[in-house]
């Protein structure tokens, strides 16, 4: 990074650290923080959409749709997150490959499952064989976003479902008395008002989502935790910057990062609650 | 219904076109210095990086490195994520059931027990808790031994930390990997007992269907053994004490 970094062994301490902290692996470490923020930025809206869908399904009049919504939230809420995070990417990944296998290789005469190995024809590999590593990373990352959306969508769905029921029934009756259809009453009266009831639950889920991002590590993505462990481990003089076991400092940095993000989120949600509560007789808006 | 012969020809034709047109993807772990490790520039480095690049150049192949965790390195080779494994992998019968190996590019190298200073070999053998990386030859050997308790870790680095934290009494691993830690610990870490030989040497793993690729690499490894360049590389990375061909 810096011109004086050519021979780190001879450097005074501050320069050694300047070089060390800007080494290629450290830049990758810093980039992984960005990746986590991107994941949050994508997973949160996706979970919100899944959740809204789930909540509307749970309110549906048509019983099978209602069962679908209830089944989705019940299954995801009842299964440990980690199991789901390991299950969704593998299941979706293999599902896509098995589907492509049927389409592209109709003449393949070996079974897809050979003992423990899942083997499809080379044309059905996703991402395709020989694709550069960033394509693989992107694919893995997309599966991770999907897993987060599915899991957190179920929690969001339950929260939104509860929030919809918290909107006073009398308001919906009034809307119907004014001649609004069910859909109109839903859009004009129910949905705008439910957010104030949903916000405390949603902010909780957002906090849990932030804290769940290290699960990326489980999916083989080189995230913050991966790099903290990798960089912190003792390095012998085979490396340019040998050092003893510094994992405690790296994990401390990760801890501070998460604390900062959740702290900022908390302030944001406090303000949002005040804003959404305007004109409503809630404890929050009374204080504001 | 395809006969084995037409299948074999088909596979050969595919392998031939694949080997010539595509880049060969070389899988490695990147966590086992000096065999292979990620250096501070975030690039794969080490003996196997140098050797692999040289082999590819001599064979006229276009090669690319892929990093994969040790515990899934064989399944992902079979699944086609990459075409070869060069990760300090000893040639064993159990592994040869799933993948095939080229001839060895490192002679059988010793394993050793490393412990904190003051550990006694006999107590270790009677009632020691010993660390090893999972899915390694060493883990297999320890599991069979009476008296010792095996504690497995997914990465080599964690086995070293476990010894330092006194979570285990010793670690069993390739001596060449442990040597750096012993040399730089200032006497804190020591080898205990004699060198142990379990391996038939380290080879490059390829899919069992990839006969052509295996033969290509076999030929260049033979070439490098004959002209002495392989021995030079081994000495450069492992020091004078390491056995050569």
Short mmCIF file of C-alpha atoms in Angstrom, two decimals:
data_model
loop_
_atom_site.label_atom_id
_atom_site.label_comp_id
_atom_site.label_asym_id
_atom_site.label_seq_id
_atom_site.Cartn_x
_atom_site.Cartn_y
_atom_site.Cartn_z
CA UNK A 1 0.00 0.00 0.00
CA UNK A 2 2.59 2.55 1.11
CA UNK A 3 5.98 3.03 -0.53
CA UNK A 4 7.87 2.18 2.65
CA UNK A 5 6.23 -1.23 2.95
CA UNK A 6 8.78 -3.11 0.84
CA UNK A 7 10.73 -4.47 3.80
CA UNK A 8 8.44 -4.71 6.84
CA UNK A 9 11.04 -6.35 9.10
CA UNK A 10 13.02 -3.13 9.47
CA UNK A 11 10.18 -0.70 10.02
CA UNK A 12 9.42 1.22 13.22
CA UNK A 13 6.25 0.11 14.92
CA UNK A 14 3.72 2.64 13.60
CA UNK A 15 4.86 2.10 10.02
CA UNK A 16 4.76 -1.66 10.47
CA UNK A 17 1.14 -1.37 11.60
CA UNK A 18 0.30 1.01 8.76
CA UNK A 19 1.59 -1.58 6.31
CA UNK A 20 0.06 -4.52 8.16
CA UNK A 21 -3.39 -2.97 8.34
CA UNK A 22 -3.39 -2.20 4.61
CA UNK A 23 -2.17 -5.61 3.42
CA UNK A 24 -4.18 -7.47 0.77
CA UNK A 25 -5.85 -9.70 3.33
CA UNK A 26 -6.84 -6.72 5.45
CA UNK A 27 -8.41 -4.99 2.47
CA UNK A 28 -10.44 -8.16 1.98
CA UNK A 29 -11.38 -7.99 5.67
CA UNK A 30 -12.62 -4.40 5.28
CA UNK A 31 -14.54 -5.35 2.16
CA UNK A 32 -16.33 -8.07 4.14
CA UNK A 33 -17.85 -5.34 6.35
CA UNK A 34 -19.31 -3.82 3.19
CA UNK A 35 -20.62 -7.22 2.17
CA UNK A 36 -22.48 -7.54 5.49
CA UNK A 37 -24.07 -4.11 4.98
CA UNK A 38 -25.10 -5.08 1.44
CA UNK A 39 -26.59 -8.29 2.79
CA UNK A 40 -28.62 -6.32 5.34
CA UNK A 41 -29.73 -3.85 2.67
CA UNK A 42 -31.00 -6.69 0.47
CA UNK A 43 -32.26 -9.17 3.05
CA UNK A 44 -34.35 -6.68 5.04
CA UNK A 45 -36.63 -5.55 2.17
CA UNK A 46 -36.82 -9.12 0.88
CA UNK A 47 -37.89 -10.36 4.32
CA UNK A 48 -40.43 -7.54 4.54
CA UNK A 49 -41.97 -8.57 1.21
CA UNK A 50 -42.03 -12.23 2.23
CA UNK A 51 -43.54 -11.26 5.57
CA UNK A 52 -46.23 -9.06 4.08
CA UNK A 53 -47.11 -11.89 1.70
CA UNK A 54 -47.22 -14.32 4.60
CA UNK A 55 -49.40 -12.01 6.72
CA UNK A 56 -51.87 -11.46 3.86
CA UNK A 57 -51.99 -15.21 3.24
CA UNK A 58 -52.78 -15.77 6.90
CA UNK A 59 -55.72 -13.37 6.59
CA UNK A 60 -56.98 -14.89 3.36
CA UNK A 61 -60.60 -16.08 3.25
CA UNK A 62 -59.75 -19.05 1.07
CA UNK A 63 -58.76 -21.73 3.57
CA UNK A 64 -55.89 -23.44 1.64
CA UNK A 65 -54.16 -20.06 1.20
CA UNK A 66 -54.54 -19.44 4.91
CA UNK A 67 -53.07 -22.85 5.69
CA UNK A 68 -50.15 -22.06 3.39
CA UNK A 69 -49.42 -18.83 5.29
CA UNK A 70 -49.82 -20.48 8.66
CA UNK A 71 -47.73 -23.46 7.63
CA UNK A 72 -44.90 -21.25 6.35
CA UNK A 73 -44.60 -19.24 9.55
CA UNK A 74 -45.08 -22.26 11.78
CA UNK A 75 -42.39 -24.32 10.05
CA UNK A 76 -39.77 -21.59 9.84
CA UNK A 77 -40.42 -20.31 13.35
CA UNK A 78 -40.24 -23.81 14.77
CA UNK A 79 -36.95 -24.82 13.15
CA UNK A 80 -33.60 -23.52 14.46
CA UNK A 81 -32.18 -20.74 12.26
CA UNK A 82 -28.92 -22.54 11.69
CA UNK A 83 -30.65 -25.63 10.38
CA UNK A 84 -32.58 -23.49 7.95
CA UNK A 85 -29.50 -21.60 6.83
CA UNK A 86 -27.78 -24.83 6.03
CA UNK A 87 -30.90 -26.33 4.47
CA UNK A 88 -32.14 -23.55 2.17
CA UNK A 89 -28.97 -22.96 0.13
CA UNK A 90 -28.32 -26.68 -0.31
CA UNK A 91 -31.93 -27.50 -1.14
CA UNK A 92 -32.37 -24.59 -3.54
CA UNK A 93 -28.95 -25.14 -5.12
CA UNK A 94 -29.52 -28.84 -5.68
CA UNK A 95 -33.11 -28.22 -6.76
CA UNK A 96 -31.98 -25.84 -9.50
CA UNK A 97 -29.28 -28.24 -10.62
CA UNK A 98 -31.63 -31.23 -10.66
CA UNK A 99 -34.13 -29.22 -12.73
CA UNK A 100 -31.46 -28.10 -15.22
CA UNK A 101 -30.23 -31.67 -15.34
CA UNK A 102 -33.66 -32.86 -16.50
CA UNK A 103 -33.85 -30.14 -19.15
CA UNK A 104 -30.32 -30.14 -20.52
CA UNK A 105 -29.22 -33.75 -20.17
CA UNK A 106 -32.19 -35.98 -21.01
CA UNK A 107 -29.87 -38.79 -22.10
CA UNK A 108 -27.81 -38.96 -18.93
CA UNK A 109 -28.22 -42.53 -17.70
CA UNK A 110 -26.55 -42.34 -14.28
CA UNK A 111 -28.58 -41.55 -11.16
CA UNK A 112 -28.18 -38.06 -9.69
CA UNK A 113 -27.56 -39.53 -6.27
CA UNK A 114 -24.56 -41.85 -6.19
CA UNK A 115 -24.16 -42.87 -2.59
CA UNK A 116 -23.41 -39.68 -0.72
CA UNK A 117 -22.55 -37.66 -3.78
CA UNK A 118 -24.95 -35.43 -5.64
CA UNK A 119 -23.74 -35.52 -9.22
CA UNK A 120 -25.46 -33.86 -12.16
CA UNK A 121 -24.17 -33.63 -15.72
CA UNK A 122 -21.54 -30.89 -16.31
CA UNK A 123 -23.98 -28.77 -18.33
CA UNK A 124 -26.32 -28.52 -15.35
CA UNK A 125 -23.78 -27.24 -12.85
CA UNK A 126 -24.71 -23.90 -11.31
CA UNK A 127 -22.70 -21.78 -11.56
CA UNK A 128 -21.33 -23.34 -14.77
CA UNK A 129 -18.07 -25.22 -14.55
CA UNK A 130 -15.09 -22.96 -15.04
CA UNK A 131 -16.89 -19.74 -14.20
CA UNK A 132 -14.70 -17.19 -12.42
CA UNK A 133 -14.70 -17.10 -8.65
CA UNK A 134 -16.70 -13.86 -8.37
CA UNK A 135 -19.62 -15.58 -10.12
CA UNK A 136 -19.47 -18.38 -7.53
CA UNK A 137 -19.30 -15.84 -4.72
CA UNK A 138 -22.26 -13.93 -6.11
CA UNK A 139 -24.29 -17.12 -6.47
CA UNK A 140 -23.49 -18.20 -2.91
CA UNK A 141 -24.34 -14.72 -1.68
CA UNK A 142 -27.70 -14.74 -3.49
CA UNK A 143 -28.59 -18.06 -1.88
CA UNK A 144 -27.66 -16.56 1.48
CA UNK A 145 -29.93 -13.56 0.88
CA UNK A 146 -32.72 -15.97 -0.04
CA UNK A 147 -32.19 -17.98 3.15
CA UNK A 148 -32.28 -14.81 5.25
CA UNK A 149 -35.44 -13.65 3.45
CA UNK A 150 -37.22 -16.96 4.02
CA UNK A 151 -36.31 -17.23 7.70
CA UNK A 152 -36.86 -13.60 8.67
CA UNK A 153 -39.91 -13.32 6.40
CA UNK A 154 -41.67 -15.79 8.67
CA UNK A 155 -40.98 -13.69 11.76
CA UNK A 156 -42.03 -10.52 9.93
CA UNK A 157 -45.20 -12.28 8.72
CA UNK A 158 -46.19 -13.16 12.23
CA UNK A 159 -45.52 -9.64 13.49
CA UNK A 160 -47.49 -8.03 10.66
CA UNK A 161 -50.35 -10.47 11.13
CA UNK A 162 -50.55 -9.48 14.78
CA UNK A 163 -50.29 -5.78 13.89
CA UNK A 164 -53.18 -6.05 11.45
CA UNK A 165 -55.33 -7.55 14.15
CA UNK A 166 -54.35 -4.77 16.52
CA UNK A 167 -55.95 -2.11 14.33
CA UNK A 168 -59.31 -1.49 16.04
CA UNK A 169 -62.08 -3.53 14.47
CA UNK A 170 -64.43 -0.57 14.67
CA UNK A 171 -62.34 1.27 12.07
CA UNK A 172 -62.79 -1.48 9.52
CA UNK A 173 -66.51 -1.59 10.23
CA UNK A 174 -66.72 2.13 9.72
CA UNK A 175 -64.86 1.84 6.42
CA UNK A 176 -67.32 -0.82 5.28
CA UNK A 177 -70.22 1.37 6.39
CA UNK A 178 -68.86 4.06 4.07
CA UNK A 179 -69.21 1.58 1.24
CA UNK A 180 -65.54 0.61 0.80
CA UNK A 181 -64.85 -2.87 -0.48
CA UNK A 182 -62.73 -5.23 1.60
CA UNK A 183 -59.68 -4.46 -0.53
CA UNK A 184 -60.19 -0.70 -0.31
CA UNK A 185 -60.62 -0.82 3.46
CA UNK A 186 -57.46 -2.92 3.66
CA UNK A 187 -55.39 -0.48 1.58
CA UNK A 188 -56.77 2.77 2.97
CA UNK A 189 -57.42 1.97 6.63
CA UNK A 190 -55.69 -1.20 7.75
CA UNK A 191 -52.27 -1.12 6.07
CA UNK A 192 -51.41 2.55 6.88
CA UNK A 193 -52.29 2.09 10.53
CA UNK A 194 -50.79 -1.29 11.22
CA UNK A 195 -47.19 -0.02 10.98
CA UNK A 196 -47.30 1.67 14.37
CA UNK A 197 -48.28 -1.65 15.93
CA UNK A 198 -45.74 -3.55 13.85
CA UNK A 199 -42.76 -1.29 14.47
CA UNK A 200 -41.63 -2.57 17.88
CA UNK A 201 -41.73 -6.14 16.57
CA UNK A 202 -40.04 -5.20 13.29
CA UNK A 203 -37.24 -3.35 15.05
CA UNK A 204 -36.64 -6.43 17.16
CA UNK A 205 -36.44 -8.61 14.07
CA UNK A 206 -34.05 -6.15 12.42
CA UNK A 207 -31.75 -6.38 15.45
CA UNK A 208 -31.86 -10.16 15.28
CA UNK A 209 -31.18 -10.01 11.55
CA UNK A 210 -28.07 -7.90 12.14
CA UNK A 211 -26.87 -10.32 14.75
CA UNK A 212 -27.56 -13.28 12.48
CA UNK A 213 -25.29 -12.05 9.67
CA UNK A 214 -22.26 -14.01 10.95
CA UNK A 215 -24.19 -17.07 9.76
CA UNK A 216 -22.77 -16.14 6.34
CA UNK A 217 -19.63 -17.79 7.62
CA UNK A 218 -21.52 -21.09 7.85
CA UNK A 219 -22.41 -20.83 4.19
CA UNK A 220 -18.76 -20.62 3.20
CA UNK A 221 -18.82 -16.91 2.44
CA UNK A 222 -15.69 -15.06 3.54
CA UNK A 223 -17.42 -12.71 5.94
CA UNK A 224 -16.21 -10.65 8.89
CA UNK A 225 -15.97 -13.62 11.22
CA UNK A 226 -14.01 -15.67 8.69
CA UNK A 227 -11.43 -12.92 8.25
CA UNK A 228 -11.23 -12.11 11.97
CA UNK A 229 -10.37 -15.73 12.68
CA UNK A 230 -8.06 -15.98 9.67
CA UNK A 231 -6.14 -12.75 10.30
CA UNK A 232 -6.06 -13.08 14.07
CA UNK A 233 -4.51 -16.55 14.08
CA UNK A 234 -0.81 -16.72 14.90
CA UNK A 235 1.39 -16.15 11.85
CA UNK A 236 4.87 -17.58 11.50
CA UNK A 237 7.65 -15.85 9.60
CA UNK A 238 6.44 -17.53 6.41
CA UNK A 239 4.16 -14.54 6.30
CA UNK A 240 5.23 -10.97 5.58
CA UNK A 241 3.78 -9.79 8.89
CA UNK A 242 4.38 -12.46 11.51
CA UNK A 243 2.54 -12.01 14.81
CA UNK A 244 1.27 -14.09 17.74
CA UNK A 245 -2.36 -15.02 18.28
CA UNK A 246 -4.29 -11.75 17.95
CA UNK A 247 -7.75 -13.19 17.53
CA UNK A 248 -9.06 -11.48 20.65
CA UNK A 249 -8.35 -8.04 19.11
CA UNK A 250 -9.96 -8.93 15.82
CA UNK A 251 -13.07 -10.28 17.49
CA UNK A 252 -13.15 -7.17 19.66
CA UNK A 253 -13.23 -5.06 16.48
CA UNK A 254 -16.06 -7.19 15.13
CA UNK A 255 -17.93 -6.81 18.42
CA UNK A 256 -17.57 -3.02 18.30
CA UNK A 257 -18.80 -3.00 14.71
CA UNK A 258 -21.97 -4.91 15.55
CA UNK A 259 -22.58 -2.80 18.61
CA UNK A 260 -22.27 0.37 16.51
CA UNK A 261 -24.69 -0.89 13.87
CA UNK A 262 -27.34 -1.99 16.37
CA UNK A 263 -26.94 1.23 18.36
CA UNK A 264 -27.47 3.34 15.22
CA UNK A 265 -30.47 1.19 14.31
CA UNK A 266 -32.03 1.71 17.69
CA UNK A 267 -31.86 5.50 17.34
CA UNK A 268 -33.31 5.24 13.84
CA UNK A 269 -36.25 3.14 15.02
CA UNK A 270 -36.98 5.48 17.91
CA UNK A 271 -37.30 8.38 15.49
CA UNK A 272 -39.33 6.32 13.04
CA UNK A 273 -41.76 5.25 15.75
CA UNK A 274 -42.36 8.87 16.69
CA UNK A 275 -42.89 9.81 13.07
CA UNK A 276 -45.24 6.96 12.18
CA UNK A 277 -47.19 7.55 15.39
CA UNK A 278 -48.11 11.14 14.50
CA UNK A 279 -51.83 11.71 14.82
CA UNK A 280 -52.35 8.39 16.58
CA UNK A 281 -53.17 8.13 20.24
CA UNK A 282 -50.23 5.97 21.29
CA UNK A 283 -47.90 6.30 24.23
CA UNK A 284 -45.02 7.09 21.86
CA UNK A 285 -46.75 9.94 20.05
CA UNK A 286 -48.04 11.37 23.32
CA UNK A 287 -44.47 11.70 24.51
CA UNK A 288 -43.28 13.35 21.27
CA UNK B 1 -27.84 -48.52 -23.49
CA UNK B 2 -24.26 -47.37 -23.65
CA UNK B 3 -21.50 -49.91 -23.38
CA UNK B 4 -18.59 -49.18 -21.07
CA UNK B 5 -16.37 -48.73 -24.11
CA UNK B 6 -18.42 -45.98 -25.78
CA UNK B 7 -18.81 -44.34 -22.38
CA UNK B 8 -15.06 -44.38 -21.91
CA UNK B 9 -14.48 -42.93 -25.37
CA UNK B 10 -17.08 -40.27 -24.72
CA UNK B 11 -15.48 -39.39 -21.43
CA UNK B 12 -12.06 -39.24 -23.06
CA UNK B 13 -13.30 -37.01 -25.85
CA UNK B 14 -14.92 -34.71 -23.32
CA UNK B 15 -11.85 -34.67 -21.11
CA UNK B 16 -9.62 -33.97 -24.11
CA UNK B 17 -11.69 -31.06 -25.35
CA UNK B 18 -12.07 -29.83 -21.79
CA UNK B 19 -8.39 -29.97 -20.99
CA UNK B 20 -7.37 -28.13 -24.12
CA UNK B 21 -10.04 -25.48 -24.27
CA UNK B 22 -10.69 -24.67 -20.61
CA UNK B 23 -8.47 -23.55 -17.83
CA UNK B 24 -7.60 -26.25 -15.34
CA UNK B 25 -8.88 -25.30 -11.92
CA UNK B 26 -6.51 -26.24 -9.13
CA UNK B 27 -8.07 -26.70 -5.70
CA UNK B 28 -6.13 -26.01 -2.51
CA UNK B 29 -6.83 -25.30 1.14
CA UNK B 30 -4.66 -22.23 1.72
CA UNK B 31 -4.20 -22.80 5.45
CA UNK B 32 -1.24 -25.16 5.77
CA UNK B 33 2.10 -23.41 5.52
CA UNK B 34 4.53 -24.16 3.99
CA UNK B 35 2.51 -26.51 1.77
CA UNK B 36 -0.08 -23.90 0.86
CA UNK B 37 -1.25 -20.72 2.54
CA UNK B 38 -2.85 -17.37 1.81
CA UNK B 39 -0.12 -14.74 2.02
CA UNK B 40 -0.56 -11.16 3.16
CA UNK B 41 -1.42 -10.06 -0.38
CA UNK B 42 -4.46 -12.36 -0.22
CA UNK B 43 -2.92 -14.73 -2.77
CA UNK B 44 -2.21 -18.44 -2.54
CA UNK B 45 1.45 -19.04 -1.73
CA UNK B 46 3.63 -21.94 -0.68
CA UNK B 47 5.32 -25.05 -2.05
CA UNK B 48 2.26 -26.33 -3.85
CA UNK B 49 1.54 -22.98 -5.47
CA UNK B 50 5.06 -22.87 -6.93
CA UNK B 51 4.99 -26.52 -7.93
CA UNK B 52 1.49 -26.33 -9.43
CA UNK B 53 2.32 -23.28 -11.51
CA UNK B 54 5.50 -24.96 -12.75
CA UNK B 55 3.65 -28.19 -13.62
CA UNK B 56 1.00 -26.26 -15.53
CA UNK B 57 3.60 -24.30 -17.44
CA UNK B 58 5.50 -27.43 -18.44
CA UNK B 59 2.28 -29.16 -19.47
CA UNK B 60 1.19 -26.13 -21.45
CA UNK B 61 -1.98 -25.78 -19.40
CA UNK B 62 -3.75 -22.63 -18.38
CA UNK B 63 -4.29 -22.97 -14.62
CA UNK B 64 -6.30 -21.12 -12.04
CA UNK B 65 -6.33 -21.61 -8.26
CA UNK B 66 -9.44 -22.19 -6.19
CA UNK B 67 -9.50 -22.16 -2.38
CA UNK B 68 -11.75 -24.67 -0.65
CA UNK B 69 -12.12 -25.72 2.98
CA UNK B 70 -10.37 -28.94 3.86
CA UNK B 71 -13.46 -30.81 5.05
CA UNK B 72 -15.25 -30.48 1.69
CA UNK B 73 -12.21 -30.55 -0.55
CA UNK B 74 -12.80 -34.08 -1.90
CA UNK B 75 -16.60 -33.84 -2.42
CA UNK B 76 -16.21 -30.55 -4.29
CA UNK B 77 -13.54 -32.05 -6.54
CA UNK B 78 -15.91 -34.90 -7.38
CA UNK B 79 -18.72 -32.37 -7.84
CA UNK B 80 -16.63 -30.49 -10.40
CA UNK B 81 -15.91 -27.20 -8.62
CA UNK B 82 -12.25 -27.68 -9.57
CA UNK B 83 -10.21 -30.29 -11.39
CA UNK B 84 -7.27 -31.09 -9.12
CA UNK B 85 -6.38 -31.04 -5.43
CA UNK B 86 -2.94 -29.91 -4.31
CA UNK B 87 -3.28 -29.50 -0.58
CA UNK B 88 -0.62 -31.58 1.13
CA UNK B 89 -2.94 -34.54 0.72
CA UNK B 90 -1.34 -37.87 1.52
CA UNK B 91 -2.16 -40.71 -0.83
CA UNK B 92 -4.23 -43.23 1.13
CA UNK B 93 -6.33 -46.22 0.17
CA UNK B 94 -9.46 -44.70 1.66
CA UNK B 95 -9.12 -41.55 -0.44
CA UNK B 96 -8.21 -43.55 -3.54
CA UNK B 97 -11.65 -45.13 -3.41
CA UNK B 98 -13.23 -41.74 -4.17
CA UNK B 99 -10.61 -39.95 -6.25
CA UNK B 100 -7.45 -40.92 -8.08
CA UNK B 101 -3.97 -39.63 -7.40
CA UNK B 102 -1.00 -38.80 -9.55
CA UNK B 103 2.34 -40.19 -8.46
CA UNK B 104 3.63 -38.54 -5.30
CA UNK B 105 5.30 -35.15 -5.63
CA UNK B 106 6.55 -35.22 -2.03
CA UNK B 107 8.23 -38.31 -0.56
CA UNK B 108 6.61 -39.85 2.53
CA UNK B 109 7.08 -37.04 5.02
CA UNK B 110 7.15 -37.58 8.77
CA UNK B 111 4.41 -36.58 11.17
CA UNK B 112 5.24 -35.52 14.70
CA UNK B 113 3.68 -34.75 18.06
CA UNK B 114 4.08 -31.15 19.19
CA UNK B 115 3.36 -30.11 22.77
CA UNK B 116 4.20 -27.44 25.31
CA UNK B 117 7.63 -27.83 26.86
CA UNK B 118 7.80 -30.45 29.60
CA UNK B 119 5.30 -32.89 28.11
CA UNK B 120 6.40 -36.46 28.53
CA UNK B 121 5.96 -38.91 25.65
CA UNK B 122 4.90 -41.82 27.85
CA UNK B 123 2.19 -39.89 29.69
CA UNK B 124 0.99 -38.62 26.35
CA UNK B 125 0.62 -42.18 25.05
CA UNK B 126 -1.06 -43.40 28.23
CA UNK B 127 -3.70 -40.77 28.78
CA UNK B 128 -3.11 -37.79 26.47
CA UNK B 129 -5.71 -35.68 24.72
CA UNK B 130 -4.30 -35.09 21.24
CA UNK B 131 -5.51 -32.68 18.57
CA UNK B 132 -5.58 -33.29 14.83
CA UNK B 133 -7.26 -31.69 11.84
CA UNK B 134 -10.37 -33.65 10.91
CA UNK B 135 -10.25 -35.90 7.84
CA UNK B 136 -6.48 -36.16 7.98
CA UNK B 137 -4.31 -39.26 8.09
CA UNK B 138 -3.21 -38.20 11.56
CA UNK B 139 -6.79 -38.03 12.86
CA UNK B 140 -7.37 -41.53 11.51
CA UNK B 141 -4.28 -42.89 13.26
CA UNK B 142 -5.15 -41.26 16.59
CA UNK B 143 -8.68 -42.62 16.47
CA UNK B 144 -7.24 -46.14 16.31
CA UNK B 145 -4.81 -45.68 19.19
CA UNK B 146 -5.61 -47.00 22.65
CA UNK B 147 -5.22 -44.68 25.62
CA UNK B 148 -5.18 -41.36 23.77
CA UNK B 149 -8.22 -39.23 23.22
CA UNK B 150 -8.61 -37.51 19.85
CA UNK B 151 -9.92 -33.96 19.55
CA UNK B 152 -10.58 -32.88 15.96
CA UNK B 153 -10.49 -29.34 14.56
CA UNK B 154 -11.56 -28.15 11.10
CA UNK B 155 -8.48 -25.99 10.45
CA UNK B 156 -4.77 -26.57 11.17
CA UNK B 157 -4.49 -23.20 12.90
CA UNK B 158 -7.00 -24.22 15.57
CA UNK B 159 -4.99 -27.31 16.46
CA UNK B 160 -1.98 -25.10 17.28
CA UNK B 161 -4.09 -22.73 19.39
CA UNK B 162 -5.52 -25.70 21.26
CA UNK B 163 -2.02 -26.77 22.29
CA UNK B 164 -1.10 -23.23 23.37
CA UNK B 165 -4.32 -22.90 25.40
CA UNK B 166 -3.67 -26.31 26.99
CA UNK B 167 -7.01 -27.45 25.68
CA UNK B 168 -5.13 -30.52 24.45
CA UNK B 169 -1.85 -32.08 25.51
CA UNK B 170 -0.36 -32.26 22.02
CA UNK B 171 -1.10 -32.05 18.32
CA UNK B 172 -0.24 -34.65 15.70
CA UNK B 173 0.39 -33.18 12.24
CA UNK B 174 2.90 -33.11 9.39
CA UNK B 175 6.27 -32.25 10.86
CA UNK B 176 7.01 -29.72 8.12
CA UNK B 177 3.91 -27.75 9.12
CA UNK B 178 4.74 -27.83 12.84
CA UNK B 179 8.43 -27.03 12.37
CA UNK B 180 7.88 -23.27 11.94
CA UNK B 181 5.86 -23.06 15.13
CA UNK B 182 8.47 -24.97 17.12
CA UNK B 183 11.33 -22.92 15.71
CA UNK B 184 9.68 -19.57 16.44
CA UNK B 185 8.18 -20.33 19.85
CA UNK B 186 11.46 -19.74 21.68
CA UNK B 187 11.40 -23.13 23.35
CA UNK B 188 7.79 -22.97 24.46
CA UNK B 189 6.67 -25.56 21.91
CA UNK B 190 8.64 -28.76 21.38
CA UNK B 191 8.44 -31.99 19.42
CA UNK B 192 7.68 -35.00 21.60
CA UNK B 193 8.71 -38.53 20.71
CA UNK B 194 10.01 -39.84 17.40
CA UNK B 195 8.92 -38.99 13.89
CA UNK B 196 5.97 -41.05 12.73
CA UNK B 197 5.54 -42.30 9.18
CA UNK B 198 1.99 -43.02 8.04
CA UNK B 199 1.90 -41.65 4.53
CA UNK B 200 2.84 -42.97 1.11
CA UNK B 201 3.72 -39.48 0.02
CA UNK B 202 1.70 -36.50 -1.11
CA UNK B 203 0.05 -36.56 -4.52
CA UNK B 204 -2.27 -34.52 -6.65
CA UNK B 205 -5.90 -35.64 -6.51
CA UNK B 206 -8.03 -35.75 -9.66
CA UNK B 207 -11.46 -37.14 -10.48
CA UNK B 208 -11.41 -40.83 -11.30
CA UNK B 209 -12.91 -40.09 -14.71
CA UNK B 210 -10.16 -37.58 -15.56
CA UNK B 211 -7.55 -40.07 -16.76
CA UNK B 212 -6.07 -37.76 -19.33
CA UNK B 213 -5.45 -34.94 -16.87
CA UNK B 214 -3.87 -37.37 -14.42
CA UNK B 215 -1.55 -38.76 -17.09
CA UNK B 216 -0.58 -35.25 -18.20
CA UNK B 217 0.42 -34.26 -14.68
CA UNK B 218 2.08 -37.62 -14.03
CA UNK B 219 4.32 -37.04 -17.03
CA UNK B 220 5.45 -33.57 -15.93
CA UNK B 221 6.01 -34.72 -12.34
CA UNK B 222 8.27 -37.47 -13.68
CA UNK B 223 10.07 -34.88 -15.78
CA UNK B 224 10.60 -32.61 -12.77
CA UNK B 225 11.83 -35.52 -10.65
CA UNK B 226 14.34 -36.50 -13.32
CA UNK B 227 15.84 -33.07 -13.90
CA UNK B 228 16.10 -32.33 -10.17
CA UNK B 229 13.91 -29.24 -10.23
CA UNK B 230 11.36 -30.85 -7.92
CA UNK B 231 14.06 -31.52 -5.33
CA UNK B 232 15.16 -27.90 -5.53
CA UNK B 233 11.63 -26.73 -4.83
CA UNK B 234 11.27 -29.12 -1.89
CA UNK B 235 14.52 -27.89 -0.34
CA UNK B 236 13.57 -24.28 -0.96
CA UNK B 237 10.28 -24.59 0.95
CA UNK B 238 10.96 -27.32 3.51
CA UNK B 239 14.66 -26.88 4.23
CA UNK B 240 17.63 -29.21 3.93
CA UNK B 241 16.28 -31.80 6.37
CA UNK B 242 13.33 -32.77 4.23
CA UNK B 243 13.65 -36.01 2.27
CA UNK B 244 13.91 -35.58 -1.48
CA UNK B 245 13.61 -37.95 -4.42
#
